[in-house]
Coordinates of C-alpha atoms (C1' of nucleotides) in Angstrom, one line a residue:
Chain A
X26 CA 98.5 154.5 133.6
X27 CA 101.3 154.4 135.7
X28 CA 99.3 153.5 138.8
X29 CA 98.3 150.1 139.1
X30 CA 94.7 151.5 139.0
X31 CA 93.5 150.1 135.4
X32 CA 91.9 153.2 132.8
X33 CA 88.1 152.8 132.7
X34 CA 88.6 152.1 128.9
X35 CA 90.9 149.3 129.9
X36 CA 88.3 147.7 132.2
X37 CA 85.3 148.1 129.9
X38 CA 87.7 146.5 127.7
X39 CA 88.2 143.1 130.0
X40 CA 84.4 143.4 131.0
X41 CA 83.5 143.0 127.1
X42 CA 86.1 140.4 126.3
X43 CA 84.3 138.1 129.2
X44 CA 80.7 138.9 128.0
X45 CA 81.3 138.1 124.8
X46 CA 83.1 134.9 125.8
X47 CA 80.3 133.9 128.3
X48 CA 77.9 134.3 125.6
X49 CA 80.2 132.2 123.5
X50 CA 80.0 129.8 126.0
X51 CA 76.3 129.6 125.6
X52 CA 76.2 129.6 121.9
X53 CA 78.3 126.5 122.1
X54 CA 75.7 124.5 123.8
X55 CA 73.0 125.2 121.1
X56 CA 75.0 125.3 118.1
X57 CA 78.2 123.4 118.8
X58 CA 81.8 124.4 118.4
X59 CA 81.4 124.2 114.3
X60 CA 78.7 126.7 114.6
X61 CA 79.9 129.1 117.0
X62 CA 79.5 132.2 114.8
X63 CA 81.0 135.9 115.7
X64 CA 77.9 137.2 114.4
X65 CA 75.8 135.6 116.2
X66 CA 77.3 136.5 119.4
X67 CA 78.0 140.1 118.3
X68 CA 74.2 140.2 117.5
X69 CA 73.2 138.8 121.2
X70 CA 75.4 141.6 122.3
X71 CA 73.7 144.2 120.6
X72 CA 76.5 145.3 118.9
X73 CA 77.8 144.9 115.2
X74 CA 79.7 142.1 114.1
X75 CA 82.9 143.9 112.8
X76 CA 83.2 145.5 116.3
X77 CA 84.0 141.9 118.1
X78 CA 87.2 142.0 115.9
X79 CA 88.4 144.9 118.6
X80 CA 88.2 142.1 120.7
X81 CA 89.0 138.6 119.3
X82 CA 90.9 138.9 115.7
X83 CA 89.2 135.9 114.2
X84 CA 86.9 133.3 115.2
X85 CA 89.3 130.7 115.8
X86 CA 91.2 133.1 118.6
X87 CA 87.5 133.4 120.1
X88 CA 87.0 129.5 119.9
X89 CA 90.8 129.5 121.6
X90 CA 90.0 131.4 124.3
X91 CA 87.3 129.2 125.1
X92 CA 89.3 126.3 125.1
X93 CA 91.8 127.7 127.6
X94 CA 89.4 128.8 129.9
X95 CA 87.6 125.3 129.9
X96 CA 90.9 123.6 130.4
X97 CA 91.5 126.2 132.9
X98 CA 87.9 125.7 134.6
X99 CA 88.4 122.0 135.0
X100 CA 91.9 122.1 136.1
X101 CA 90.8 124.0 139.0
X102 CA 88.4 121.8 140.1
X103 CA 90.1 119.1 140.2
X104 CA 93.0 121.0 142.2
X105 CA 90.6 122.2 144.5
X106 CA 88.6 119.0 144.9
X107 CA 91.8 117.2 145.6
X108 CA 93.6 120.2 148.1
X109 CA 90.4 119.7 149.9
X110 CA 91.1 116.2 151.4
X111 CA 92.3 116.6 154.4
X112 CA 93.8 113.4 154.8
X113 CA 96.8 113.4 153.0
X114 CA 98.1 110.0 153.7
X115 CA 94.6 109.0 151.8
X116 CA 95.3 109.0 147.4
X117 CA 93.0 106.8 147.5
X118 CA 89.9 109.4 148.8
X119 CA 92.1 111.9 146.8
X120 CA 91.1 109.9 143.6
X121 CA 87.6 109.8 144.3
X122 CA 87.7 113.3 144.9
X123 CA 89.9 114.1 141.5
X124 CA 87.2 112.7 139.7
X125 CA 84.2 113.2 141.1
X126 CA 85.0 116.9 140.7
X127 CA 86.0 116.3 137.3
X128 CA 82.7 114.9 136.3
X129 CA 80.7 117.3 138.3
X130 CA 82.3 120.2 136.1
X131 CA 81.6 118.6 132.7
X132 CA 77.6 117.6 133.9
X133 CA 77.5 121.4 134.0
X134 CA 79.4 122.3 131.1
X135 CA 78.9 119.2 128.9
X136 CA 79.4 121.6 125.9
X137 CA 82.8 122.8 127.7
X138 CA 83.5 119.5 128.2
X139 CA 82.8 118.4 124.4
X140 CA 85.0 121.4 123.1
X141 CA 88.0 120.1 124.6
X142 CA 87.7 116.2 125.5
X143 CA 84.8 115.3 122.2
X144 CA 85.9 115.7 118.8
X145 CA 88.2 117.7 117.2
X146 CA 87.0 120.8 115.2
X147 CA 87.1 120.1 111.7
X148 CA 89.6 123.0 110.5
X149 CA 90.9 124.4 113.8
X150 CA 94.5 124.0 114.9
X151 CA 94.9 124.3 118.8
X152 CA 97.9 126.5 119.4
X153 CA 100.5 126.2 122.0
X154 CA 98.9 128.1 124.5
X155 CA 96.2 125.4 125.5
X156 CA 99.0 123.3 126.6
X157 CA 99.4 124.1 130.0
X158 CA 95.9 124.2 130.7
X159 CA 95.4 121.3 129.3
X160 CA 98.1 119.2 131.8
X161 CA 96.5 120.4 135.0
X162 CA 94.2 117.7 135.3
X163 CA 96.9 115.2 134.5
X164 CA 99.5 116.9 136.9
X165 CA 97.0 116.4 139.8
X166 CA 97.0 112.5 138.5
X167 CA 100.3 112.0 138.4
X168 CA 100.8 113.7 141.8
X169 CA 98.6 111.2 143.4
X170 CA 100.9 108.2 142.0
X171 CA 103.8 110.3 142.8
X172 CA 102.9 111.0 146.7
X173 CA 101.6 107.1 146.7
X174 CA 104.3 106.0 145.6
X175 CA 106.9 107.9 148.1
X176 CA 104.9 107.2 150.8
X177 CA 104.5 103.4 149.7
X178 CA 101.1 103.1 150.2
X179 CA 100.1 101.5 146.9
X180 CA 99.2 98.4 146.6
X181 CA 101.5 96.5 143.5
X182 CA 99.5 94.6 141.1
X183 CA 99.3 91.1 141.9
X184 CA 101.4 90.5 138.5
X185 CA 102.5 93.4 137.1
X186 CA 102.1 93.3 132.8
X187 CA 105.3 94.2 131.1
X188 CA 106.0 97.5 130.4
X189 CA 107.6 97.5 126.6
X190 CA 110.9 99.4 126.4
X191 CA 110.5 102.2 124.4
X192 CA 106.9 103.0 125.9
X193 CA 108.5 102.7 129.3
X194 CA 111.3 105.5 128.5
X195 CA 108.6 107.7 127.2
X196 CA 106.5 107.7 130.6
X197 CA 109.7 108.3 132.3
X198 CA 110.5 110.9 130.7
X199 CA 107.2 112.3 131.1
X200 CA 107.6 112.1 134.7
X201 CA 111.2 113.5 134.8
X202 CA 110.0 116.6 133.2
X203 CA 107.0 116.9 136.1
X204 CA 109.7 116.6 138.7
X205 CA 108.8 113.3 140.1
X206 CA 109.8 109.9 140.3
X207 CA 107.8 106.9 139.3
X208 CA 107.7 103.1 138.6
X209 CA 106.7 102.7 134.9
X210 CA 104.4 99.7 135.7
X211 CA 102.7 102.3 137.8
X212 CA 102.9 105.3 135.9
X213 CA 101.2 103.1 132.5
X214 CA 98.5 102.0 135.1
X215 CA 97.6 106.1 136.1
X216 CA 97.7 107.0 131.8
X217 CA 95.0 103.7 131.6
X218 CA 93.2 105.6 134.6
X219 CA 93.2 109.0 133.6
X220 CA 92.6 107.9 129.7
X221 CA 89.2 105.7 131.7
X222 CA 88.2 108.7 133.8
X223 CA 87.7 110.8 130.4
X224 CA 86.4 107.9 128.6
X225 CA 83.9 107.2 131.5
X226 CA 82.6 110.8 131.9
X227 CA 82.5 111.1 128.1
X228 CA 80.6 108.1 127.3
X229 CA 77.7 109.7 129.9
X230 CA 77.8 112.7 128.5
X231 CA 78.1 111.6 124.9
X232 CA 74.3 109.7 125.2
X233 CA 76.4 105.9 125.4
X234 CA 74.5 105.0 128.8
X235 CA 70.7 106.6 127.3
X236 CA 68.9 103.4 127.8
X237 CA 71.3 101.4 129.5
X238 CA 72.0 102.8 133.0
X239 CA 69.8 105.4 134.7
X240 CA 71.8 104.6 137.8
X241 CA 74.9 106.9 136.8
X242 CA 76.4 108.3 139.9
X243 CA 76.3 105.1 141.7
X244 CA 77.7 103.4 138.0
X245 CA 80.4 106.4 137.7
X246 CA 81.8 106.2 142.0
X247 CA 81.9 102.8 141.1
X248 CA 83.9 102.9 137.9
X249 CA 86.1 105.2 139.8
X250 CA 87.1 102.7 142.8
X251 CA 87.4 99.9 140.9
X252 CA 90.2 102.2 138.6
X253 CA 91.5 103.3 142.1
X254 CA 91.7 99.0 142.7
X255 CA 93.3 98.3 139.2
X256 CA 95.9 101.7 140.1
X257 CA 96.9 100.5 143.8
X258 CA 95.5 103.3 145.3
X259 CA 93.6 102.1 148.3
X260 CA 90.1 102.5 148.9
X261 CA 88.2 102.5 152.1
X262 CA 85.1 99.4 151.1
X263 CA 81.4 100.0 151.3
X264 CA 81.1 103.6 149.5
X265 CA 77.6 104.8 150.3
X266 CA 76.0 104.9 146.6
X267 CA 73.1 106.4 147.7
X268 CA 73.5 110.0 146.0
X269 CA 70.8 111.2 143.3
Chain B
X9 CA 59.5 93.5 89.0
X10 CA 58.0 90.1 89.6
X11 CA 61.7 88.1 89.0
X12 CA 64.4 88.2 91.5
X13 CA 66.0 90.7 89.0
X14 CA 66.0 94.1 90.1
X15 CA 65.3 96.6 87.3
X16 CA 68.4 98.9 85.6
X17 CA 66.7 101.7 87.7
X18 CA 66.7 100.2 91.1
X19 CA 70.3 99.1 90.5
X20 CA 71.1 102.8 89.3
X21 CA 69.4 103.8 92.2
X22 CA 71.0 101.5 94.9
X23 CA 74.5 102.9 93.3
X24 CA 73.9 106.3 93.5
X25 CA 72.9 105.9 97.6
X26 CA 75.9 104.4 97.7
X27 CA 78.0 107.1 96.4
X28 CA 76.4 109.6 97.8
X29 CA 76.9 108.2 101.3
X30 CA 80.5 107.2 100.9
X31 CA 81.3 111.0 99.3
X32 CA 79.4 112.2 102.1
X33 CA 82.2 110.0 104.3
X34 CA 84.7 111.9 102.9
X35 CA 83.2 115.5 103.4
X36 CA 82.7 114.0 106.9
X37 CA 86.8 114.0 107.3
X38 CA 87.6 117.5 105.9
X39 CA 84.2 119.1 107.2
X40 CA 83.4 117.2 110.1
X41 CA 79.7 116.4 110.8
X42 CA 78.5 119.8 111.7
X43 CA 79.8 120.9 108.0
X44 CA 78.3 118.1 106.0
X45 CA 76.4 119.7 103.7
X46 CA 73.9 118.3 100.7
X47 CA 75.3 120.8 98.2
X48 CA 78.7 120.1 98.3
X49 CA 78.3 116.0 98.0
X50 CA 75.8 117.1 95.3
X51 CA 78.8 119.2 93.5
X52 CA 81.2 116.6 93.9
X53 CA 79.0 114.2 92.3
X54 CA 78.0 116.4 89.4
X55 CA 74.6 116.4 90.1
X56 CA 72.2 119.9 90.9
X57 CA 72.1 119.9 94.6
X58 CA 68.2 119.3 94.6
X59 CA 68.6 115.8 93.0
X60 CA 69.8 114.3 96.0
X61 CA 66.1 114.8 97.5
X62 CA 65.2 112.0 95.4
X63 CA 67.8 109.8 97.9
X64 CA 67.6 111.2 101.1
X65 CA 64.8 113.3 102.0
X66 CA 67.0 115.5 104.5
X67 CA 70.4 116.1 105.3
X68 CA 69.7 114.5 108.4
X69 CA 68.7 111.1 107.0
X70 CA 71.8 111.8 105.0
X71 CA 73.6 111.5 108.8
X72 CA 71.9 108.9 110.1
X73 CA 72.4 106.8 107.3
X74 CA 75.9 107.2 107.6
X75 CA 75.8 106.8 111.2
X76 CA 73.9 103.2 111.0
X77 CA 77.0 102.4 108.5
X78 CA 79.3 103.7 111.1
X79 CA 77.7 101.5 113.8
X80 CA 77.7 98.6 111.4
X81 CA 81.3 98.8 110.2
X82 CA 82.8 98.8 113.5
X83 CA 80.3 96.2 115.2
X84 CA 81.0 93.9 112.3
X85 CA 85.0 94.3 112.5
X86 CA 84.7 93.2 116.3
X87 CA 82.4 90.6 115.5
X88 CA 84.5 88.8 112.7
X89 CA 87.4 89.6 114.5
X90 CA 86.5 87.7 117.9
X91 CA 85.2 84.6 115.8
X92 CA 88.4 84.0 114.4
X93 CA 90.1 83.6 117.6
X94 CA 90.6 80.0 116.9
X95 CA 90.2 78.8 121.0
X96 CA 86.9 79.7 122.2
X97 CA 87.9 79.3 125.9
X98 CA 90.0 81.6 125.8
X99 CA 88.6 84.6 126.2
X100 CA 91.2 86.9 126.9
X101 CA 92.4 86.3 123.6
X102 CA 88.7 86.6 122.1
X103 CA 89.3 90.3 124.1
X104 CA 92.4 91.3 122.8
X105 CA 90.9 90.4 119.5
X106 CA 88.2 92.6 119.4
X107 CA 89.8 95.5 121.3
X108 CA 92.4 95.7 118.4
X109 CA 89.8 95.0 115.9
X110 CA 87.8 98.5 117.3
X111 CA 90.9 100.0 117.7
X112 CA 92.1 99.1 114.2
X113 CA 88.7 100.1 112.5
X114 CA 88.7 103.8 114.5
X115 CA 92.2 104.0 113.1
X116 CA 90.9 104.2 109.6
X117 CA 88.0 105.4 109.9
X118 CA 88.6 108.5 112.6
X119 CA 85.9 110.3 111.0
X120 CA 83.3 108.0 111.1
X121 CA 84.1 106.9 114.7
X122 CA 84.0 111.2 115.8
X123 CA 80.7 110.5 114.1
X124 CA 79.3 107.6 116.6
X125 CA 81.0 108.5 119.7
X126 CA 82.3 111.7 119.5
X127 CA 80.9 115.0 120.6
X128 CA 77.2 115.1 119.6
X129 CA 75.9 116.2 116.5
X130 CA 74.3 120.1 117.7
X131 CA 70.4 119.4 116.7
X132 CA 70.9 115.9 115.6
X133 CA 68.6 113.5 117.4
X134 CA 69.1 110.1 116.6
X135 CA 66.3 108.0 115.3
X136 CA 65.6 104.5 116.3
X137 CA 67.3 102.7 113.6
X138 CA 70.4 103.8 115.3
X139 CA 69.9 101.2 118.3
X140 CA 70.4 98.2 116.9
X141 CA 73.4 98.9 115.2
X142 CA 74.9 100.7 118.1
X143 CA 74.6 97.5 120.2
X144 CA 76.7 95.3 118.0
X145 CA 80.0 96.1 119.8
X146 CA 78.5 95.9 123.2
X147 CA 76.9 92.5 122.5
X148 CA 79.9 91.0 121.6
X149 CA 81.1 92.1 124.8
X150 CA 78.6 91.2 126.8
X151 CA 78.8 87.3 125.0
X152 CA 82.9 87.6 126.6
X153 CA 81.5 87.5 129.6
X154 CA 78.3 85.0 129.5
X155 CA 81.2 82.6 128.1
X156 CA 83.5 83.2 130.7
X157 CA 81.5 82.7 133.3
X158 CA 79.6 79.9 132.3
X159 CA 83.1 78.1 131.7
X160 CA 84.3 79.1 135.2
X161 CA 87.5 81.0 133.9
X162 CA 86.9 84.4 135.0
X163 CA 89.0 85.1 138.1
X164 CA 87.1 86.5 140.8
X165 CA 88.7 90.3 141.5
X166 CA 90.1 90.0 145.1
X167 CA 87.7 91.6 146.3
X168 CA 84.5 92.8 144.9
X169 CA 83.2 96.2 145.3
X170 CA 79.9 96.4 146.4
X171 CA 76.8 96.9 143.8
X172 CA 75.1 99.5 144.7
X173 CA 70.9 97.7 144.5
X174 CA 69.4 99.4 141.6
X175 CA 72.0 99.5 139.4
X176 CA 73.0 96.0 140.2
X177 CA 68.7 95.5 139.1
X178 CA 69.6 97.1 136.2
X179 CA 72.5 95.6 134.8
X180 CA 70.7 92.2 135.1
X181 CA 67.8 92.8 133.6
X182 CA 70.5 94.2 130.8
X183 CA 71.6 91.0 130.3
X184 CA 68.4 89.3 130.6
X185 CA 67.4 91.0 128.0
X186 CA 70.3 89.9 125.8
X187 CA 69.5 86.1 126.7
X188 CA 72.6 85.5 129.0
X189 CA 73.1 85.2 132.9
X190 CA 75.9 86.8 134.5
X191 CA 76.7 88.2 137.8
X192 CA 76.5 91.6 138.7
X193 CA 79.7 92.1 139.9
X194 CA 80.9 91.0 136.4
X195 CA 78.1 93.1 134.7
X196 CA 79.3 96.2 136.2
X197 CA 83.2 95.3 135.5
X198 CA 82.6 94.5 131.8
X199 CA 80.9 97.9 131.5
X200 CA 83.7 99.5 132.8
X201 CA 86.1 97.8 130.7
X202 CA 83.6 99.1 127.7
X203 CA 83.2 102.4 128.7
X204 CA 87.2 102.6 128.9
X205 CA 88.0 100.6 125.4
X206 CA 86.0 103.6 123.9
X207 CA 87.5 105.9 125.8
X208 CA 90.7 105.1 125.3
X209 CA 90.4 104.7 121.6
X210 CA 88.8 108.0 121.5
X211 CA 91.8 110.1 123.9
X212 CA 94.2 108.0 121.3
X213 CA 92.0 109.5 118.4
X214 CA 91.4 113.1 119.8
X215 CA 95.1 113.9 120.3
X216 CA 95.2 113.4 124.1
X217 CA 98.6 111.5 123.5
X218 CA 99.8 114.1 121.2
X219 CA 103.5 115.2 122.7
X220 CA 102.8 112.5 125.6
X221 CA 103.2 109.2 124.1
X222 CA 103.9 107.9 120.8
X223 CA 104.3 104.0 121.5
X224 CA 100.5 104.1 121.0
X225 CA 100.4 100.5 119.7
X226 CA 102.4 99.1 122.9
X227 CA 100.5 101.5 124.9
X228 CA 96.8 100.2 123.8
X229 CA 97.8 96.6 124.1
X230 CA 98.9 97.2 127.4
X231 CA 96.1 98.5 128.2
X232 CA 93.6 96.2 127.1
X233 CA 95.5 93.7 129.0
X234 CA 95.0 95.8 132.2
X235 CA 91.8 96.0 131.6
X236 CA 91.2 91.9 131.0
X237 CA 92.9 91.7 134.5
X238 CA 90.4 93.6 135.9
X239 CA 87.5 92.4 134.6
X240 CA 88.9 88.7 135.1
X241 CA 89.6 87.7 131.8
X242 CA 92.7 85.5 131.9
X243 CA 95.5 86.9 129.4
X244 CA 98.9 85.4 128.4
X245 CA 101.9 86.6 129.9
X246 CA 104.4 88.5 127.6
X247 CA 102.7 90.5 124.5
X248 CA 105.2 91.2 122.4
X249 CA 104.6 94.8 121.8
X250 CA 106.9 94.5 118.9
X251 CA 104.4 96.0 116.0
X252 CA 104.7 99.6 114.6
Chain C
dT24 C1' 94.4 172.8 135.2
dG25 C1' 93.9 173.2 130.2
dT26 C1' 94.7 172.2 125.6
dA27 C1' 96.4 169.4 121.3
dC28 C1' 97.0 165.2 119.8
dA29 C1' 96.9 160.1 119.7
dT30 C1' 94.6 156.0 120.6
dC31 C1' 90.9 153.2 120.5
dA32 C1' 85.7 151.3 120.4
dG33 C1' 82.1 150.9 117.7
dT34 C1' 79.4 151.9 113.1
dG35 C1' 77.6 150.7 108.7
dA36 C1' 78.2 149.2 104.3
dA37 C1' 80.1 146.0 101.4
dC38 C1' 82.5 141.6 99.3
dG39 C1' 82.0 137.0 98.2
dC40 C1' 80.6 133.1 99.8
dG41 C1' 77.8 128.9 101.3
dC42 C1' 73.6 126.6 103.0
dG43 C1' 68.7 123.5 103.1
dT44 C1' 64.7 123.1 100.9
dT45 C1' 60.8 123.8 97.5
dC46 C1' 58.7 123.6 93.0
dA47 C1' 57.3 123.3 88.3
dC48 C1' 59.5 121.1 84.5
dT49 C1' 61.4 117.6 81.0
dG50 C1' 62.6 113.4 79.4
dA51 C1' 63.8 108.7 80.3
dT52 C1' 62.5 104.1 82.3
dG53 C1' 59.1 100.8 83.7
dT54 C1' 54.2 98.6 83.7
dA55 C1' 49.7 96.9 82.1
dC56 C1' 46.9 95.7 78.7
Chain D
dT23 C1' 55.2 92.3 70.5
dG24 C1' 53.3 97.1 70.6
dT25 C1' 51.3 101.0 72.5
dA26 C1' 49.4 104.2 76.3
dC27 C1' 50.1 105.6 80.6
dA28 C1' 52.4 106.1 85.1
dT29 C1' 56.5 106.5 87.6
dC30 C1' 60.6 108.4 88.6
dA31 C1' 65.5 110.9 88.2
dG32 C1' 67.4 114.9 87.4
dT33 C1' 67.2 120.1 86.1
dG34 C1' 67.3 125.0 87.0
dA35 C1' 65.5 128.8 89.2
dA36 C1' 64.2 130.7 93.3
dC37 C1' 63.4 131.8 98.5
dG38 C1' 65.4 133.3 102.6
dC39 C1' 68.9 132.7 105.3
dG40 C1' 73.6 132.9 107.6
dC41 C1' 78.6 133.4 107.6
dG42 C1' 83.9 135.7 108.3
dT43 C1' 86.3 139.5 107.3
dT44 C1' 87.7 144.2 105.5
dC45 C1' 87.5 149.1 105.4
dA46 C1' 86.8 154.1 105.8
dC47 C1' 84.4 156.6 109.2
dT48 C1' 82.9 159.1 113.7
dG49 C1' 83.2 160.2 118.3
dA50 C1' 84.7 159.2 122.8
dT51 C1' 88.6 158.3 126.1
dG52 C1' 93.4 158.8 127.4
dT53 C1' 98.1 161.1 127.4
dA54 C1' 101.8 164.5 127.2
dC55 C1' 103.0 168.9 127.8

DNA sequence: TGTACATCAGTGAACGCGCGTTCACTGATGTAC
DNA sequence: TGTACATCAGTGAACGCGCGTTCACTGATGTAC
């Protein structure tokens, strides 16, 4: 124990703790975050239901876990999407990249997706501990305004909207406490963005385009520049749109 | 039965379906969608759980009822609201009326609105009847922008983004099939500013702003206004963003 | 290295609860003559 | 207007199912000396 070497109890231990939240996960998708039941997944396990409580103390620390790990999931992709742009000096191919990642992660874990960005479950009180997680996405938003805006590269609204006072002081703040520096006209422009990229990816997901737009990659790239037009981040014209 | 009168049993009857579905309403606040159940609205009511058979044959019918209300409500707040705006031609007023009108309706009625565009119902596959209603909104968007730009006041965005072929084919024949002619780029801008007056209702709705940003009146006004600019509508310098 | 003890994972039974749906029934309301 | 019959609303019992959580227990793994 006093080697770093971990105890071969101590590893089954973590190796149970993920299989029963991977098959968590896949509960979810059939049944939905309402019906995720310990029983159920104790019973896919092949073990009884009482033992899971060695594991997860209630189902609402399970359902927690999960939550984490999907904020987690689709933080970093989007990090990792966005570190992978080699050209810096580009926020606006940083955007694209931002959010096509972050829709490629929820087509593959709609359920995920739903669990944290769809509608609240009835009952279940997140605790503080899905915070974090839950700002990485954001944090890699507000870095793109943050290194567009020192390296002036955005483009300023032709007229900028007003900014009301006490909103203004809030986003500010908000700022202040990520360590950066930024206009409020600009930083209200990136929370309409980041507020339309969930909204865009959630009506897909949610069934709103079923019979309206089979066309969705093109629809959702497009979405995404013409947010990247209304933010000031430049984009280069004549995206290809030929995907899928 | 021949008279216009409807016997004491149909009005019983047409009563009852009423009351079921709007104590159904509440259970949908405390239990969410997932955890309606038959039984308990039967409880509440009085009744022996098996009597409500004679109303809705399933507790699905029971949710899509309540979901073509849903549908209904809010379709017919943003209708009334936009045909009060007193000067038809101006149709960034006639947006800012409906967007608050949606807004205003999810407001009070957060439940029903998890209900239509929220996470989706686990096993719930929505019938027909559903389409209609669920247009409502969308149609009274779509008329923003066949009056726009048949009265010329839409500004062109500086420069529109290209339309990818077969989307651009589809969004046309959208609005063909609505009865109104408008240009593609518009088409695809007006869906975006759709898509993101959902989704920015629903982030409001869902918590996203919880600890972020509590001007939430200022903040969706501002908002909207972005979005007119984008899509073209002209809007009215200087909200007040006094309210709240 | 070997032994005594402590820790921990998993068992199985139980508590008390809720659910959707079916079915044969009683009694009230409505209809046709 | 009065009576015979059909329709319908609501009852109560039952079927078969699932849930979260607790608890005393066995047996294996880990720790300290």
């Amino acid at each position: 124990m006093l080697d770093g070497m971990p105890t071969a109890r101590a590893r089954a231990r973590a190796e149970l703790t993920q299989e029963i939240k991977d098959l968590a996960r896949k509960h979810l998708a059939s049944e939905g975050a309402a019906g995720l039941s310990l029983r159920a997944v104790a019973r896919d396990l092949g073990m009884v239901s009482s033992a899971v409580y060695r594991y997860f103390p209630s189902r609402d620390d399970l359902l927690t876990a999960l939550i984490v790990d999907a904020y987690d999931a689709v933080g970093a992709a989007a990090e990792e999407a966005e570190a992978a742009v080699a050209d810096r000096t580009d926020i606006g191919a940083r955007w694209m990249a931002v959010t096509a990642a972050v829709r490629s992660w929820a087509t593959a874990h709609p359920e995920e997706w739903a669990l944290i960005y769809g509608s609240p479950v009835p009952g279940y009180r997140a605790p503080e501990d899905t915070i974090g997680p839950a700002t990485r996405v954001p944090l890699v938003l507000l870095g793109l305004l943050a290194d567009g805006h020192a390296a002036g590269v955005i483009e300023p609204a032709g007229d900028d909207l007003p900014v009301p006072r006490a909103l203004g002081r809030e986003l500010v703040e908000l700022a202040r406490g990520a360590g950066v520096v930024v206009p409020e006209p600009l930083l209200a422009r990136g929370l309409l963005a980041w507020s339309a990229l969930i909204g865009a990816v959630g009506f897909e997901l949610f069934g709103h385009l079923h019979n309206v737009v089979s066309e969705r990659d093109e629809l959702f790239a497009r979405h995404m520049a013409e947010l990247a037009r209304m933010v000031g981040f430049p984009v280069a014209r004549r995206r290809s749109g030929r995907r899928r």
